Protein backbone atom coordinates (compact mmCIF):
# COMPACT_ATOMS: atom_id res chain seq x y z
CA MET A 1 52.09 90.75 119.03
CA ASP A 2 53.42 94.06 118.91
CA GLU A 3 56.74 92.53 117.78
CA ILE A 4 54.40 90.88 114.80
CA LEU A 5 53.17 94.56 113.77
CA GLU A 6 55.94 96.16 113.87
CA ARG A 7 57.83 92.94 111.58
CA LEU A 8 55.30 93.46 109.65
CA LYS A 9 55.57 97.11 108.82
CA ILE A 10 59.13 96.44 108.67
CA ILE A 11 58.40 94.12 105.50
CA GLU A 12 55.35 96.32 103.97
CA LYS A 13 58.43 99.61 103.89
CA HIS A 14 60.60 97.13 102.18
CA VAL A 15 57.96 95.64 99.92
CA LEU A 16 57.41 99.71 98.84
CA ASP A 17 61.13 100.54 98.33
CA GLN A 18 61.48 97.68 96.19
CA ASN A 19 58.60 98.98 93.83
CA LEU A 20 60.21 102.45 93.79
CA ILE A 21 63.16 100.58 92.90
CA LEU A 22 61.36 98.69 89.42
CA LYS A 23 59.71 101.73 88.45
CA ASN A 24 60.73 104.28 85.96
CA VAL A 25 58.80 107.56 86.41
CA LEU A 26 57.99 108.68 89.86
CA ASN A 27 55.55 111.00 91.68
CA PHE A 28 56.47 113.97 93.41
CA ASN A 29 55.93 111.58 96.95
CA GLU A 30 58.23 108.84 95.45
CA ALA A 31 60.85 111.00 94.62
CA CYS A 32 61.19 112.33 98.16
CA GLN A 33 61.58 108.80 99.50
CA TYR A 34 63.49 107.98 96.92
CA LEU A 35 65.63 110.48 97.18
CA GLU A 36 65.50 110.92 100.80
CA LEU A 37 65.49 114.64 100.43
CA SER A 38 62.27 116.67 102.33
CA GLN A 39 59.11 117.49 100.17
CA SER A 40 60.31 121.89 100.84
CA HIS A 41 64.27 120.81 99.49
CA LEU A 42 62.63 119.03 96.78
CA TYR A 43 60.24 121.84 96.12
CA LYS A 44 62.98 123.83 96.11
CA LEU A 45 65.35 122.95 93.43
CA THR A 46 62.54 122.40 90.85
CA SER A 47 61.55 125.76 91.47
CA ALA A 48 65.38 126.70 90.94
CA GLY A 49 65.54 124.54 87.93
CA SER A 50 68.43 122.10 89.60
CA ILE A 51 67.20 118.70 89.69
CA PRO A 52 65.32 117.31 86.57
CA TYR A 53 61.77 116.80 85.97
CA TYR A 54 58.75 116.75 84.10
CA LYS A 55 55.11 118.71 84.34
CA PRO A 56 52.98 117.02 81.44
CA ASN A 57 49.63 118.14 82.97
CA GLY A 58 50.66 121.59 83.46
CA LYS A 59 50.32 120.73 87.30
CA LYS A 60 51.33 117.47 89.41
CA LEU A 61 55.17 117.03 89.19
CA TYR A 62 57.11 113.64 87.43
CA PHE A 63 60.51 112.32 88.42
CA ASN A 64 62.53 109.35 85.63
CA ARG A 65 63.98 107.49 88.06
CA ALA A 66 67.43 107.35 85.50
CA GLU A 67 67.81 110.66 85.44
CA LEU A 68 67.37 111.43 89.46
CA ASP A 69 70.43 108.93 89.52
CA GLN A 70 72.38 110.95 86.94
CA TRP A 71 71.63 113.59 89.39
CA LEU A 72 72.45 112.86 92.29
CA LEU A 73 76.02 110.96 91.20
CA ARG A 74 76.91 114.54 89.09
CA ASN A 75 80.36 115.41 91.01
CA ARG A 76 82.13 113.03 92.19
CA ASN A 77 84.73 113.65 94.05
CA SER A 78 88.45 111.74 93.04
CA THR A 79 90.64 109.87 95.14
CA GLN A 80 94.15 110.57 96.34
CA ASP A 81 95.20 108.01 94.14
CA GLU A 82 93.01 109.19 90.99
CA ILE A 83 94.76 113.48 92.71
CA ASP A 84 98.12 112.16 92.34
CA GLN A 85 97.93 110.00 88.52
CA ARG A 86 97.18 113.23 87.82
CA ALA A 87 99.73 115.34 89.54
CA ALA A 88 102.68 112.82 88.28
CA ASP A 89 100.83 113.25 83.91
CA TYR A 90 100.68 116.83 84.29
CA LEU A 91 104.82 116.84 85.41
CA ILE A 92 105.67 114.49 83.02
CA LYS A 93 104.51 116.63 80.35
CA LYS A 94 105.41 119.54 81.54
CA GLY A 95 108.31 117.73 81.46
CA ARG A 96 109.99 118.83 84.53
CA VAL A 97 110.21 115.13 85.59
CA LYS A 98 112.59 112.92 83.82
CA LEU A 99 111.76 108.45 84.23
């Protein structure tokens, strides 16, 4: 019986996660879950203006999921191959390496 209840909880969690992916506008708690951040950390990000959010009635916070995705994907780190290619391009452009 305990195993069935545990499996039911897992299924319920998957359904809720799927609903988050389908929604375009998330409330504060859904955004915390989607971003895997604590409530205090998300409040800190909003008060610092570090993350895009909406406050239509001046009280509750809402988030656009697409904007959250963009925020998550900012500050991309280049791969070593990309860094090597840029270095080679720079040296060729400056005429320090002849082909």
